[in-house]
mmCIF file of C-alpha atoms in Angstrom:
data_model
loop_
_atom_site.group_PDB
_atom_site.id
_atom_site.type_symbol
_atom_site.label_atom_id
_atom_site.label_comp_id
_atom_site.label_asym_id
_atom_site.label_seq_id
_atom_site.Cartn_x
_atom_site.Cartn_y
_atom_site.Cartn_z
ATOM 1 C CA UNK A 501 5.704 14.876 23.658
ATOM 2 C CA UNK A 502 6.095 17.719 21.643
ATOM 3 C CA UNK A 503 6.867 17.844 17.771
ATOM 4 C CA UNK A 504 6.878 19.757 14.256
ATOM 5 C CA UNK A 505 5.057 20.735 11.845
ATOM 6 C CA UNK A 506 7.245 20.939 8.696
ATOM 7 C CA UNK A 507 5.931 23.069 5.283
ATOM 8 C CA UNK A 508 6.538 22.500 1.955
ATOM 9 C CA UNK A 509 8.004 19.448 2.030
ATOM 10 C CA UNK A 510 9.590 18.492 -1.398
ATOM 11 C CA UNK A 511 7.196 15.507 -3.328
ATOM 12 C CA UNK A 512 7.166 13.426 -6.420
ATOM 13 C CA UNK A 513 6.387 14.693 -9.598
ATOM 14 C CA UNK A 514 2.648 15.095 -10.482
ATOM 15 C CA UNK A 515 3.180 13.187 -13.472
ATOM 16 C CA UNK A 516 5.064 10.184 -11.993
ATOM 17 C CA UNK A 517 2.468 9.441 -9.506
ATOM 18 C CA UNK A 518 0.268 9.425 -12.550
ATOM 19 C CA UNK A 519 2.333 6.947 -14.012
ATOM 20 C CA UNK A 520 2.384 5.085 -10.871
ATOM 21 C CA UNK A 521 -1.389 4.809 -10.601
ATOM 22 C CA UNK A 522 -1.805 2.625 -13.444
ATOM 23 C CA UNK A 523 -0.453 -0.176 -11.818
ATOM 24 C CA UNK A 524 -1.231 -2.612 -8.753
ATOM 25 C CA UNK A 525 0.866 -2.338 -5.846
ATOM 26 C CA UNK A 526 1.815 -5.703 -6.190
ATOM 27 C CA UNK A 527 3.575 -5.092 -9.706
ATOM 28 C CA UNK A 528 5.274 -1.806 -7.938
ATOM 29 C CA UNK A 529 6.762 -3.735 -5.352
ATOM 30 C CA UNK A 530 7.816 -6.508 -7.702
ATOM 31 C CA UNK A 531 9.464 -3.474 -9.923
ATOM 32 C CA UNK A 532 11.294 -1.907 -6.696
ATOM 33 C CA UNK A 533 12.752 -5.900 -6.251
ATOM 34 C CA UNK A 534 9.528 -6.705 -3.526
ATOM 35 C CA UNK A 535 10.300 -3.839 -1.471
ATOM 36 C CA UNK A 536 8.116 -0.749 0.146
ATOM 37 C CA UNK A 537 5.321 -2.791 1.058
ATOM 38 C CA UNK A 538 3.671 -2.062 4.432
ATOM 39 C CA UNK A 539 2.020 -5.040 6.067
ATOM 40 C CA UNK A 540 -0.922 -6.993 5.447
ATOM 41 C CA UNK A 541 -2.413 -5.855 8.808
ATOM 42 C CA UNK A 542 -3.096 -2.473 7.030
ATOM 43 C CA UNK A 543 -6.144 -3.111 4.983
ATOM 44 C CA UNK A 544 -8.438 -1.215 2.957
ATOM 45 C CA UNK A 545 -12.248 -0.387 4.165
ATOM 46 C CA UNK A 546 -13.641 -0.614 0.388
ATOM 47 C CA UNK A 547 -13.188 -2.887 -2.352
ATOM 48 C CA UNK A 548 -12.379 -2.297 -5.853
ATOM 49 C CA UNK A 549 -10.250 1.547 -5.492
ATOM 50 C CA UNK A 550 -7.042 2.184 -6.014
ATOM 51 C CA UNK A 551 -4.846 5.676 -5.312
ATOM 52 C CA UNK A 552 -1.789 6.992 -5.648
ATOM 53 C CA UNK A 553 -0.548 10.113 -4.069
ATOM 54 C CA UNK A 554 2.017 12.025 -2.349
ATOM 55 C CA UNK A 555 2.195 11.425 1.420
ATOM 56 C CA UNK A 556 1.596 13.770 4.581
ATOM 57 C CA UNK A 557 2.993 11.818 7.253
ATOM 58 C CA UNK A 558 1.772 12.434 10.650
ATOM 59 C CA UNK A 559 3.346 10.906 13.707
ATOM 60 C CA UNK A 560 0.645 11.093 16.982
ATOM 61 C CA UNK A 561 0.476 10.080 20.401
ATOM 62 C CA UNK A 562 -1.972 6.665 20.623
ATOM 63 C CA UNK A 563 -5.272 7.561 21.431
ATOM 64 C CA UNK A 564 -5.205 11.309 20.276
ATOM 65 C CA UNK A 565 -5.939 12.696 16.899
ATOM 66 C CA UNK A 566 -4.661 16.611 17.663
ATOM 67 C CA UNK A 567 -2.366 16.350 14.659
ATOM 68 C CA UNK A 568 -4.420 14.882 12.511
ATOM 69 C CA UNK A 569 -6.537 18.122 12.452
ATOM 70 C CA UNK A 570 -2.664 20.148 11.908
ATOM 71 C CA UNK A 571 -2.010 18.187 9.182
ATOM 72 C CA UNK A 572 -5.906 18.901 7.398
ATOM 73 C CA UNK A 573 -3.715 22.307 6.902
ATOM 74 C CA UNK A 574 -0.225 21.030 4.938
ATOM 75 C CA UNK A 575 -2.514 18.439 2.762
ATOM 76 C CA UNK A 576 -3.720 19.357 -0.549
ATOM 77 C CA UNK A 577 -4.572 18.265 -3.892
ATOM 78 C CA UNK A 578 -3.195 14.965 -4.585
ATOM 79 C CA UNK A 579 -2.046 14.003 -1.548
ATOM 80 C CA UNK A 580 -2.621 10.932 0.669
ATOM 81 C CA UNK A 581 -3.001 11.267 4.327
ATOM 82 C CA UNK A 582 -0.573 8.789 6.499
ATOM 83 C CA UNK A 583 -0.863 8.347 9.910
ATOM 84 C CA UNK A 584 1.211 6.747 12.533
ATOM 85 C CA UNK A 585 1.090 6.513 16.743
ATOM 86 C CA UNK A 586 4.548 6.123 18.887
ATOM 87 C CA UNK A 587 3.342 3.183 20.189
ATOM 88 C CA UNK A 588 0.900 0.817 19.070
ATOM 89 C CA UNK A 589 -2.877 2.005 18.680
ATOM 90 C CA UNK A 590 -6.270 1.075 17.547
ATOM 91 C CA UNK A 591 -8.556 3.977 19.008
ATOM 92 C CA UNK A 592 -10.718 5.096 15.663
ATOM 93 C CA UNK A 593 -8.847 8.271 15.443
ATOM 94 C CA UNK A 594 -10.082 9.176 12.026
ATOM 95 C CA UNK A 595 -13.715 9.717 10.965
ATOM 96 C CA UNK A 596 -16.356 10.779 8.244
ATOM 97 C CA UNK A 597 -15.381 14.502 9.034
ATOM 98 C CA UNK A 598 -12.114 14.272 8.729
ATOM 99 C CA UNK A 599 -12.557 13.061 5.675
ATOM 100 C CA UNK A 600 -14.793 15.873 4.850
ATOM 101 C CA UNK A 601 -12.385 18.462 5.454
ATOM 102 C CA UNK A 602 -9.499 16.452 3.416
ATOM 103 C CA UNK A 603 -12.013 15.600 0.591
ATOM 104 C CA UNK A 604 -12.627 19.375 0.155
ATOM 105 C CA UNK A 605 -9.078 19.604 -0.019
ATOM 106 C CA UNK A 606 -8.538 17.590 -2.894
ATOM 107 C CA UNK A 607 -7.167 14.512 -0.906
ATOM 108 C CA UNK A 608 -7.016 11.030 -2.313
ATOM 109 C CA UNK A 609 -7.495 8.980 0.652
ATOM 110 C CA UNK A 610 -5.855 7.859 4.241
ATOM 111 C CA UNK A 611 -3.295 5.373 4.823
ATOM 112 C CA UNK A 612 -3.781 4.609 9.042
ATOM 113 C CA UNK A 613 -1.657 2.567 11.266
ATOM 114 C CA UNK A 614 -4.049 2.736 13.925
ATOM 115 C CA UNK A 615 -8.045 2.501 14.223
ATOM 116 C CA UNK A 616 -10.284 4.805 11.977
ATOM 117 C CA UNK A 617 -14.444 4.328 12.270
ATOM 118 C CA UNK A 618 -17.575 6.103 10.461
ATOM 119 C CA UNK A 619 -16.493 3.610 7.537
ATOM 120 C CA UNK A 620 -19.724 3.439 5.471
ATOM 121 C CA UNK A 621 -19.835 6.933 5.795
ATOM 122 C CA UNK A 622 -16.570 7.074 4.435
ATOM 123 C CA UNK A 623 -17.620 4.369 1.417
ATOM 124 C CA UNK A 624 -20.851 6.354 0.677
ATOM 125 C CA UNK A 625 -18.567 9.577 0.226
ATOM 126 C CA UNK A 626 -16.253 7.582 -1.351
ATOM 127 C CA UNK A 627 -13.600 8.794 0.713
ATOM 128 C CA UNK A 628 -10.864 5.481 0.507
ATOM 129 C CA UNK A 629 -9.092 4.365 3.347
ATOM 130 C CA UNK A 630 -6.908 1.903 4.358
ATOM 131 C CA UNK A 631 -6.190 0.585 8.191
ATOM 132 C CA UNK A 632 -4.840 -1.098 11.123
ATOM 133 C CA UNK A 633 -8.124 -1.342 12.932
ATOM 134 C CA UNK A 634 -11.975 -0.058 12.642
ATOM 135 C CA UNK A 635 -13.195 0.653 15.996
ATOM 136 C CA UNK A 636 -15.566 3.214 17.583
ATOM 137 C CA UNK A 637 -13.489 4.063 20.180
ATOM 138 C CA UNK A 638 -12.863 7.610 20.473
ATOM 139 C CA UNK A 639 -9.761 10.070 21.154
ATOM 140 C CA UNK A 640 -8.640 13.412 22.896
ATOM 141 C CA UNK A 641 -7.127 16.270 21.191
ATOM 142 C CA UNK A 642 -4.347 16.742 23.883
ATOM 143 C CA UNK A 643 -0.742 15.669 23.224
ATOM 144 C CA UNK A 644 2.009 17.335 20.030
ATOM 145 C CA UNK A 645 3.551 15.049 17.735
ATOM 146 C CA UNK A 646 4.477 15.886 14.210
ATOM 147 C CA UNK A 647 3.692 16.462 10.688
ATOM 148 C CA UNK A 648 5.627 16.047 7.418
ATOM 149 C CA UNK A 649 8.691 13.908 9.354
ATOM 150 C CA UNK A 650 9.947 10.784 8.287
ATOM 151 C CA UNK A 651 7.865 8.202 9.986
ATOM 152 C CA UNK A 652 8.033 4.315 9.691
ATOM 153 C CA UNK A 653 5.169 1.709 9.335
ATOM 154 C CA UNK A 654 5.895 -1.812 9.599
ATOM 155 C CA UNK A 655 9.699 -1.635 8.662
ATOM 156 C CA UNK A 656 8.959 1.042 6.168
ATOM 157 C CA UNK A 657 10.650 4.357 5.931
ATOM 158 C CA UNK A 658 7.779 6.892 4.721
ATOM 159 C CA UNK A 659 8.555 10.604 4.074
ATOM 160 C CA UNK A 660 6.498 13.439 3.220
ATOM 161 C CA UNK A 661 6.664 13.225 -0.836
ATOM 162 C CA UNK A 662 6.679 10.018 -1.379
ATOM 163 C CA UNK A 663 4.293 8.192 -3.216
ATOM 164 C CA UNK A 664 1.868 5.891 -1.566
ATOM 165 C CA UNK A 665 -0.098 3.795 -3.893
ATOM 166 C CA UNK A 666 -3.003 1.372 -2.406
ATOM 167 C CA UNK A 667 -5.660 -0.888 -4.040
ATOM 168 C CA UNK A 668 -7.333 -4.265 -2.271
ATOM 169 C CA UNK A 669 -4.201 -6.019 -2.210
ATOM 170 C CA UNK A 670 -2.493 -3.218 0.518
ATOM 171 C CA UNK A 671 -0.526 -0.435 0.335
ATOM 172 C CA UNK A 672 3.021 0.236 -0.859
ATOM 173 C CA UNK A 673 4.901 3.510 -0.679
ATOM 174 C CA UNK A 674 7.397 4.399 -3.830
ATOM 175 C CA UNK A 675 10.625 7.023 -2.714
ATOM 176 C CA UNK A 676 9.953 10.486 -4.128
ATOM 177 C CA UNK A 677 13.557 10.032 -6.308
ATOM 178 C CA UNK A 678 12.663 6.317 -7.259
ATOM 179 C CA UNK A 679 8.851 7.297 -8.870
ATOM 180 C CA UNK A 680 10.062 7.482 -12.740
ATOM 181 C CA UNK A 681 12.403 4.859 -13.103
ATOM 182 C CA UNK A 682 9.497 2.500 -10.960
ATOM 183 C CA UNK A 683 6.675 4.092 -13.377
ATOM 184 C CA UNK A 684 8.989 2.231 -16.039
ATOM 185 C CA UNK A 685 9.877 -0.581 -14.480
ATOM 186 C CA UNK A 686 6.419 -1.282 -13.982
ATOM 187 C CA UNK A 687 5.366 -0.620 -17.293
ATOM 188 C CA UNK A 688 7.952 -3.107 -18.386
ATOM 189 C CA UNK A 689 6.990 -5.967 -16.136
ATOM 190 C CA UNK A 690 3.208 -5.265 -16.528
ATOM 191 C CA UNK A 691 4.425 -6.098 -21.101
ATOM 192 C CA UNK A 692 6.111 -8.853 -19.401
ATOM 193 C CA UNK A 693 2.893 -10.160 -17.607
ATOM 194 C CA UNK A 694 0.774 -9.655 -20.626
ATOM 195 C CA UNK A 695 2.880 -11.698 -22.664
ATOM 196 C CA UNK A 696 2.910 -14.983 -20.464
ATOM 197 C CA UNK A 697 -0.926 -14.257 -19.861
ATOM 198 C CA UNK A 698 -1.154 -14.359 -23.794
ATOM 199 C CA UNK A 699 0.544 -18.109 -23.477
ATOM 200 C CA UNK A 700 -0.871 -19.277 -20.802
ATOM 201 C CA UNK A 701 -4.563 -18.947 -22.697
ATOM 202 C CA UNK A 702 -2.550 -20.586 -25.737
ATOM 203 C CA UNK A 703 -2.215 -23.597 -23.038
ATOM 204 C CA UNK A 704 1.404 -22.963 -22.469
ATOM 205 C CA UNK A 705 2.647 -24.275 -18.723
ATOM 206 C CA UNK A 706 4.243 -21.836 -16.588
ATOM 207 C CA UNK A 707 6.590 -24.502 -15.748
ATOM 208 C CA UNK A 708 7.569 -24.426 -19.135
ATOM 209 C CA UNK A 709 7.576 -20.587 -19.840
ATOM 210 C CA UNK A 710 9.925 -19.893 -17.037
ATOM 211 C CA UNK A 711 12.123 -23.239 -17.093
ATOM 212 C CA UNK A 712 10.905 -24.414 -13.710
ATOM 213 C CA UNK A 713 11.400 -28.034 -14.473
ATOM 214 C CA UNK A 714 15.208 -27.599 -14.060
ATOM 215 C CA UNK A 715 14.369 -26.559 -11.303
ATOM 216 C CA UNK A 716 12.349 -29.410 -9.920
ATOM 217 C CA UNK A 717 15.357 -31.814 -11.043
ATOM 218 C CA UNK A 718 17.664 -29.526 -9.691
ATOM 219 C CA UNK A 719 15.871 -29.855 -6.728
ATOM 220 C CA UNK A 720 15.235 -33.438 -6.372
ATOM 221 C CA UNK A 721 11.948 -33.697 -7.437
ATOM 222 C CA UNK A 722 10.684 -36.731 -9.265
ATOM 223 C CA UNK A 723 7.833 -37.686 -10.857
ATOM 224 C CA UNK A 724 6.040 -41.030 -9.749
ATOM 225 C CA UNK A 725 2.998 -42.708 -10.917
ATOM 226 C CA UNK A 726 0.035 -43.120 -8.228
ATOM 227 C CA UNK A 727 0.949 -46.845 -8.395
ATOM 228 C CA UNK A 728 4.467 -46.364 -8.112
ATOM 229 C CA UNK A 729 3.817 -44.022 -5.288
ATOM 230 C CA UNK A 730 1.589 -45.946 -3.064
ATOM 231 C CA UNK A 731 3.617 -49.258 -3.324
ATOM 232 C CA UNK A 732 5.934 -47.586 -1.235
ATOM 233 C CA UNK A 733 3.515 -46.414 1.244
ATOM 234 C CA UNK A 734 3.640 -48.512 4.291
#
């Protein structure tokens, strides 16, 4: 296999991933119309952190972590590692120094379709990560693949650039030309949240707030008492 290693790859605006970070992936995916979310078999090692960055995409071989060490070179401040095999993989291809070397680099953290291990080292350095697998298995350092190409994790298309935010709930991953207009679309929904969270602690029903009993009737559903109900048990 061999491959690229593409530099200077065009990313999202410092201040839009910024923007982006103050919200939870699951009200950036709602704002993109419950798109760019990668699967819930990637999943983080930590509790409680969230990041947003601009990706470095590296596509390996299974079982070999060569380009991971290129790609230490093209990352810097801000960024978010993501890694991806050709075929499926969960070899712990990333570790504690790895995430030395992208720490000192000003990286926010590692997205990882595959395995990754050392993980309380990586929480005590609070180095987050987020994964297919943890496993101790280890890798060679003998096959090319690529850096900074398009690459695709669980039906989604990530570039180098884009914005991958990820907190407990997963990870989604925000085009580099959609990041302002989702920073606002979030910020709207998140007002919209707020507001139904302010009725719901007035006692408000949610099937009242959003109309939702049309849509039971509209739907056929009735309402029975537990005697009228069990009468027509058999």
């Amino acid at each position: 296999m061999s491959g690229v290693i593409v530099t200077g790859p065009p990313k999202a605006d410092a201040k839009d991933v910024e923007a982006l970070a103050g919200f939870g992936v699951a009200t950036v995916s709602e704002a993109m119309g419950r798109t760019g979310l990668l699967g819930p078999g990637i999943r983080p090692i930590q509790q409680g952190v969230r990041v947003a960055g601009t990706a470095v995409t590296v596509l390996s071989w299974p079982g070999d972590n060569l380009m991971i060490h290129a790609a230490v070179e093209q990352c810097g401040e801000g960024d978010v590692l993501v890694v991806t095999t050709t075929s499926p993989s969960t070899d712990g291809m990333f570790g504690e120094l790895f995430a030395t070397a992208l720490q000192q680099r000003g990286v926010k953290g590692l997205v990882i379709n595959a395995g990754i291990r050392d993980t309380q080292e990586l929480r005590e350095m609070d180095f987050p990560a987020w994964s297919r697998a943890v496993s101790a298995q280890g890798t060679v350092k003998a096959t090319g693949g690529s850096v900074n190409v398009p690459v695709a994790i669980d039906g989604q298309m990530i570039r180098p650039g884009d914005v991958i935010l990820a907190d407990d709930d997963g990870v989604v991953v925000v085009p580099r030309e959609r990041a302002r207009e989702t920073a606002e679309k979030s910020e709207a929904r998140e007002a919209k949240e707020e507001r139904s969270r302010a009725a719901f602690l007035d006692g408000q029903l949610g099937l009242d707030r959003y109309g939702l009993r049309e849509t039971l009737v509209r739907l056929g559903v009735t309402y029975q008492s537990y005697e009228e109900y069990a009468g027509e048990r058999p």
